[in-house]
Coordinates of C-alpha atoms in Angstrom, one line a residue:
X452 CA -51.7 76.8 125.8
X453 CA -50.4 76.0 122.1
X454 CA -49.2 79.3 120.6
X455 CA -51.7 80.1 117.6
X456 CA -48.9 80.7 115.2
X457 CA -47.4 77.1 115.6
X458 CA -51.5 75.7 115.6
X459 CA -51.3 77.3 111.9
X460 CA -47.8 76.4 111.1
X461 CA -48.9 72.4 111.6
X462 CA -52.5 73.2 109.7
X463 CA -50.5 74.5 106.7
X464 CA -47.9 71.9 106.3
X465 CA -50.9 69.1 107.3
X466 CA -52.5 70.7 104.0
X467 CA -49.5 71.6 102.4
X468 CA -47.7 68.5 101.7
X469 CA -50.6 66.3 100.8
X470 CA -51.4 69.3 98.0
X471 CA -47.9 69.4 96.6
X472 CA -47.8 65.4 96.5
X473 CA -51.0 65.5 94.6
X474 CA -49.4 68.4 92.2
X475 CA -46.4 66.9 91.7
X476 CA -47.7 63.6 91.0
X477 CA -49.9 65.8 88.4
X478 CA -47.0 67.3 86.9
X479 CA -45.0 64.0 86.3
X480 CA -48.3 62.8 84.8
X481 CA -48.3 65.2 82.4
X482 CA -44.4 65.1 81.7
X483 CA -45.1 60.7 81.3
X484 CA -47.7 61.9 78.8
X485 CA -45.4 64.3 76.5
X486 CA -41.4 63.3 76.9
X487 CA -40.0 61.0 74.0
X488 CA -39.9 57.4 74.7
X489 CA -36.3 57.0 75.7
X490 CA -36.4 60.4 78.3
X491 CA -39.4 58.5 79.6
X492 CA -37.1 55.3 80.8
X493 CA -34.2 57.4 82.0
X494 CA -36.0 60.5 83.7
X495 CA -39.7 59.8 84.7
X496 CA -39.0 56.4 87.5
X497 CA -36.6 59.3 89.0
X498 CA -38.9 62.0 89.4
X499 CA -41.7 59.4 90.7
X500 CA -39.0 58.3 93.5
X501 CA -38.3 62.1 94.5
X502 CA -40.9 62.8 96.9
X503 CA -39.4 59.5 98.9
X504 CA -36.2 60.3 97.9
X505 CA -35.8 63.9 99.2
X506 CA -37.2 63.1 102.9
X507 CA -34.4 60.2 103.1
X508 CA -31.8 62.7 101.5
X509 CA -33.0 65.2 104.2
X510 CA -33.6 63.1 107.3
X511 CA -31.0 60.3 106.8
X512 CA -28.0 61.1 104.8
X513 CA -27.6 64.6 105.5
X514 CA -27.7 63.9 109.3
X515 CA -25.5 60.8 109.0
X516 CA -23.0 62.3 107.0
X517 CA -22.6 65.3 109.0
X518 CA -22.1 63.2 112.3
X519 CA -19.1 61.6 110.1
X520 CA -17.6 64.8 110.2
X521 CA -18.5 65.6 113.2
X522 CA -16.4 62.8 114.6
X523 CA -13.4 64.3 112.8
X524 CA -13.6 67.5 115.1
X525 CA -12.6 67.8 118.7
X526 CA -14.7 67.4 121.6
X527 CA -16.3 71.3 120.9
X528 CA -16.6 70.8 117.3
X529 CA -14.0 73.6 117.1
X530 CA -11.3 72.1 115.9
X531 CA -9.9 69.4 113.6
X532 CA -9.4 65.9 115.5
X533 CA -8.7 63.6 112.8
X534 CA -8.6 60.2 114.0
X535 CA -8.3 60.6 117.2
X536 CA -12.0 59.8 118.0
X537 CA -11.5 56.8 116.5
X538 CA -8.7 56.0 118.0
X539 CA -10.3 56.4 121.4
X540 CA -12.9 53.9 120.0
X541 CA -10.1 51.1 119.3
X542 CA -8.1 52.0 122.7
X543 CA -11.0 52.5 125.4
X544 CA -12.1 49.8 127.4
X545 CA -15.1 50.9 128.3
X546 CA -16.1 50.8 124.9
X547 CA -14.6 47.6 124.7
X548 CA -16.9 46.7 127.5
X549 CA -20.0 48.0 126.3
X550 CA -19.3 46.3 122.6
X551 CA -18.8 42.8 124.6
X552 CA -22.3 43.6 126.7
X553 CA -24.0 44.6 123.1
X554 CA -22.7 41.7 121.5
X555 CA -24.6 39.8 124.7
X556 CA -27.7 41.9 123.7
X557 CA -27.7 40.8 119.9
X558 CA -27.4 37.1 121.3
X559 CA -29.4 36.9 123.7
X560 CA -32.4 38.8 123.3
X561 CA -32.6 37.9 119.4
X562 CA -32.6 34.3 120.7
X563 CA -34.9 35.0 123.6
X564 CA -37.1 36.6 121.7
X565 CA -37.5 34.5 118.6
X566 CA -37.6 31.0 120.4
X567 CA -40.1 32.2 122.9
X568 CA -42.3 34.1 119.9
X569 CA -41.6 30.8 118.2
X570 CA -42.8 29.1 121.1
X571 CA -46.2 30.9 122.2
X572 CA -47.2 31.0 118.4
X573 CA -47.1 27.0 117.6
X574 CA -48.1 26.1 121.1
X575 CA -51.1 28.0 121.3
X576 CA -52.0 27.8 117.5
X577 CA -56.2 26.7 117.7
X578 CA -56.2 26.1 120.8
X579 CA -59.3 27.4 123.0
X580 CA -57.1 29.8 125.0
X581 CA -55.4 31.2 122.4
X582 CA -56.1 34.7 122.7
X583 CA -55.0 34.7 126.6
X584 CA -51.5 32.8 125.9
X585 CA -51.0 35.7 123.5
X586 CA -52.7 38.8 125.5
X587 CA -50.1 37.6 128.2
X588 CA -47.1 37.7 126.2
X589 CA -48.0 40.9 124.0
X590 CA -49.0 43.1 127.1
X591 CA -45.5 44.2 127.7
X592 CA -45.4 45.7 124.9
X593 CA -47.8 48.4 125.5
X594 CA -45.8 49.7 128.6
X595 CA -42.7 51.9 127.8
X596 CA -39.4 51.1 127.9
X597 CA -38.9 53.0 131.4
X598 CA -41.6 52.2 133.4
X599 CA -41.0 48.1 132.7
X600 CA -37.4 49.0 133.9
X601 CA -38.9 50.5 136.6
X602 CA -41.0 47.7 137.7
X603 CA -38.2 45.2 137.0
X604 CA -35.7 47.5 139.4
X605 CA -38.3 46.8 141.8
X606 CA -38.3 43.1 140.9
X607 CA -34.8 42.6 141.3
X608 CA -34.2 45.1 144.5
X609 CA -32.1 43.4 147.0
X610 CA -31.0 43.2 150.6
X611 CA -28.5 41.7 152.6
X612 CA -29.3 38.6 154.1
X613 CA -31.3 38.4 157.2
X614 CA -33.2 41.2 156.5
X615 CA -36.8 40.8 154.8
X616 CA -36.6 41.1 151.1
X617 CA -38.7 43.3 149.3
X618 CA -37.4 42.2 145.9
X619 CA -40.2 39.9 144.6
X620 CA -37.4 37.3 143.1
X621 CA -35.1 37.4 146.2
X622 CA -38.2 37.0 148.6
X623 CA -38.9 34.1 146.9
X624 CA -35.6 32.4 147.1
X625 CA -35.1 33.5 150.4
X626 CA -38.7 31.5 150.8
X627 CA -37.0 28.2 149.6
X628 CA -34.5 28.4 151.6
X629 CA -31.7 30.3 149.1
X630 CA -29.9 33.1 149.6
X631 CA -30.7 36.9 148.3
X632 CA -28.8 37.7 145.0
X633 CA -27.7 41.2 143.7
X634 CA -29.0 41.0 140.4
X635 CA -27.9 44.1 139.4
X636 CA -24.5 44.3 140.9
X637 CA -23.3 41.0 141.0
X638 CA -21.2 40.7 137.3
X639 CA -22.4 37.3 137.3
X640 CA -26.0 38.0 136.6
X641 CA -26.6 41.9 136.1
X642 CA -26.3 41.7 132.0
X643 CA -28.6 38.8 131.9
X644 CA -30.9 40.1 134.3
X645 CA -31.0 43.5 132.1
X646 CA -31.8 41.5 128.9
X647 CA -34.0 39.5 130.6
X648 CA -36.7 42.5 130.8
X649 CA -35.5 43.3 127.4
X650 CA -36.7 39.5 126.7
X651 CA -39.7 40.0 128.5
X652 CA -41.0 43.5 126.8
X653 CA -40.4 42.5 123.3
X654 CA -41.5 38.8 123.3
X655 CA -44.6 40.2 122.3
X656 CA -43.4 42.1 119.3
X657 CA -42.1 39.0 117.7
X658 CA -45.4 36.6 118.7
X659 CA -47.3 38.7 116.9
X660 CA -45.3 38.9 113.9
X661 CA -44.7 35.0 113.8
X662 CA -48.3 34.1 114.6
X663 CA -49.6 36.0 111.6
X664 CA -46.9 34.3 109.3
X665 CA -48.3 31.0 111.1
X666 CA -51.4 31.4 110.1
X667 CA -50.9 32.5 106.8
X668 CA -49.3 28.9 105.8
X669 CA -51.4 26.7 103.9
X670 CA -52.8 24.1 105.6
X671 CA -52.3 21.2 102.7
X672 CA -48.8 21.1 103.5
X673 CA -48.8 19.7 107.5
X674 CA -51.7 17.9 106.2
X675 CA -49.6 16.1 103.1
X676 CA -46.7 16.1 106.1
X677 CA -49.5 13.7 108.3
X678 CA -50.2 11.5 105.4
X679 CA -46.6 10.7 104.3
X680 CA -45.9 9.6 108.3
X681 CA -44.1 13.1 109.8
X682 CA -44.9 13.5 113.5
X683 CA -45.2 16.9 114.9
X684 CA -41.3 17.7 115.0
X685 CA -40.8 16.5 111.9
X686 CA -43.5 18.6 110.5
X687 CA -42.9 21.4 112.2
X688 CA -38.4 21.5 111.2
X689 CA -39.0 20.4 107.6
X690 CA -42.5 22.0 107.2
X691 CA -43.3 24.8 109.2
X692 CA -40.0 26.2 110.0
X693 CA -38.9 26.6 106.3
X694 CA -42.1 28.6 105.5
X695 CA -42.0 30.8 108.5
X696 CA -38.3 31.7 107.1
X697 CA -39.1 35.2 105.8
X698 CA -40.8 36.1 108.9
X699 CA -38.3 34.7 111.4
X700 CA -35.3 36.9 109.3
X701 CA -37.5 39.8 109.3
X702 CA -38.3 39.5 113.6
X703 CA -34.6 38.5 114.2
X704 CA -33.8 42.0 112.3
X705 CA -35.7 44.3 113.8
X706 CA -34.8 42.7 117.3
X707 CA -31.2 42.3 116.5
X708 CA -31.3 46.3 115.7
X709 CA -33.1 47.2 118.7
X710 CA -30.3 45.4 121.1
X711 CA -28.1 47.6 119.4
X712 CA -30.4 50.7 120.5
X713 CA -30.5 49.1 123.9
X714 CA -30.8 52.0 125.9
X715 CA -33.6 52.7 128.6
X716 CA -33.5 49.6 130.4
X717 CA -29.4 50.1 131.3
X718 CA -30.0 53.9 131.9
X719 CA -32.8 53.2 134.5
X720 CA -31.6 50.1 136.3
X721 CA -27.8 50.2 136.3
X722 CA -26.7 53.4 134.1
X723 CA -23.8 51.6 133.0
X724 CA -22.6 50.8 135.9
X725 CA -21.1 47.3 137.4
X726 CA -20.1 46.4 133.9
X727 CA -23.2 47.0 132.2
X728 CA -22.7 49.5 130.0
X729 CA -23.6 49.9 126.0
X730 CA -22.9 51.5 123.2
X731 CA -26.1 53.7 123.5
X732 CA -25.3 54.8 126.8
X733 CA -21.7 55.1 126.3
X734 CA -22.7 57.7 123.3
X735 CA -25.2 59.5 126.4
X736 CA -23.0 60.1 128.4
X737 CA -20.2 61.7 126.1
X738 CA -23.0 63.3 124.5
X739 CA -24.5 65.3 127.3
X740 CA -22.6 64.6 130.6
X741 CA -18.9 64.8 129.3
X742 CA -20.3 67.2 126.4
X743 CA -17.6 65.4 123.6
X744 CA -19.8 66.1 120.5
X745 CA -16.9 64.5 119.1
X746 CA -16.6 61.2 120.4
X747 CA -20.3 61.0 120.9
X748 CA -20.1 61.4 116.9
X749 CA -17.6 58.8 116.6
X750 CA -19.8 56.6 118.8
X751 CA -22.9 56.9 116.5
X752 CA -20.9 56.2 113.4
X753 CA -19.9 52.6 115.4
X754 CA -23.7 52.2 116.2
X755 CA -23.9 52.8 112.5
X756 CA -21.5 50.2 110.9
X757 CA -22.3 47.6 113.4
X758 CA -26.1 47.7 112.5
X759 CA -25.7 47.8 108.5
X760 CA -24.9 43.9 107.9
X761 CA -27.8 43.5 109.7
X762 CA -30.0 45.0 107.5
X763 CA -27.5 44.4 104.3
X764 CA -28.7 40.4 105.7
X765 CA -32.0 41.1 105.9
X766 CA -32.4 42.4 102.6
X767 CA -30.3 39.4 100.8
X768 CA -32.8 36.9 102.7
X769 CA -35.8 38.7 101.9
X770 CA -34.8 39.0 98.6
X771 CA -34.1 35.4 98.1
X772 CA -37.1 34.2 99.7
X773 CA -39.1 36.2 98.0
X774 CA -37.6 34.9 94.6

């Protein structure tokens, strides 16, 4: 049973934060209504951004810059380390490994995801089985990141050969005649089997996304397209790629961040192991097996910068499509 004092602590800050939004946006009404002109254009845009501002100051750059200095101590957070986190960044070649494997990720499922999102939304667009293309594609979505790894662990299982398979995809090469593969521990396919179900559960996320944006364009243009003589590949590069451009950089962002975050799948199937490993997991296990608060710091702060130009990206191409 929920304690009654934490039942009242979340009715009161339910009630309490909508009530001081409300006041404060009273209060910087009232201040609009009496400053001088000048104060107005210099003071009152900040005070309107402070209820956004303060959660981000709280939430995002106090904990980010304090995991900056937190990679700066030893592994207890003791002691002063300097450098020497980052140095075990540059030097380690496990990190070096899981940096090549996340650099796989970015490529891969970012590409996966965006031609076959691409692929379902055109294909299908007004067609009578519309709804079922997507339904099949978006479904994965709904189940969490651990039980699809589950059920693809399952999928991949393997045994040697001669003895029956009860890995769906080695039962059915073993059914035409091929033999079994370790998908997970051969080097050769473990990382693309991994982003494979990565593929596979968010797929959906970006149909969705680029369907809507296909929908949205105006038919006169592919119409005007028709009339001047384009056939449907023509139409579709000069036409409908162009204007699905602010929705295709804003999909191959938020996918291109998530294979960054790429964690659950490569904890539950392989957990690093075989090669496999990533920067998320990497930063797990020095985290809370090897208990390095420092390097684990110095880990995040990588995670950090190598995710940045993705959004600095994504804002410049936003921003220039929107102009």
């Amino acid at each position: 049973m929920v304690p009654t004092t934490r039942v009242l602590a979340a009715l009161a800050f339910t009630v309490a934060v909508p009530a001081f939004l409300l006041g404060w946006l009273w209060v910087v009404g009232r201040l609009e209504a009496v400053l001088p002109h000048r104060l107005q254009r210099r003071l009152v845009p900040w005070l309107w951004l402070a209820p956004a501002l303060v959660p981000v100051g709280v939430f995002l750059a106090w904990p980010l810059a304090n995991t900056v200095w937190l990679s700066l101590r030893d592994a207890g957070s003791g002691a002063w380390a300097g450098l020497d986190n980052y140095r075990y960044l540059v030097t380690s070649t496990e990190v070096h490994t899981a940096l090549r494997n996340n650099l796989l990720w970015l490529v891969l499922l970012t590409g996966g995801c965006l031609v076959t999102g691409l692929l379902v939304a055109v294909l299908t667009d007004k067609v009578r089985y519309e709804a079922v293309a997507k339904a099949a594609v978006v479904l994965p979505t709904a189940i969490p990141f651990v039980a699809g790894a589950v059920i693809w662990r399952f999928m991949y299982q393997y045994r040697p050969p001669g003895l029956p398979q009860t890995g769906t995809l080695n039962a059915v090469l073993t059914a035409a005649g091929a033999a079994p593969l370790a998908w997970l521990v051969d080097t050769r396919t473990n990382n693309a089997a991994l982003i494979g179900v990565g593929v596979w559960m968010t797929a959906g996320f970006a149909t969705v996304i680029l369907s809507a944006a296909l929908k949205a364009l105006p038919p006169d243009l592919h119409e005007a397209a028709r009339i001047d003589g384009a056939g449907p590949w023509q139409a579709f590069r000069h036409v409908t790629l162009p204007q699905l451009r602010p929705a295709v950089v804003v999909t191959a962002t938020l996918v291109a961040v998530s294979a960054f975050k790429a964690f659950d799948i490569v904890y539950v199937m392989t957990n690093g192991n075989y090669r496999t490993d990533v920067i998320a997991n990497l930063m797990y296990r020095q985290l809370f097996v090897a208990q390095d608060y420092g390097r684990a710091s110095a880990i995040a702060v990588l995670l950090t910068l190598l995710a940045a130009p993705i959004l600095v990206l994504n804002a410049r191409a936003t921003g220039r499509a929107g102009r």
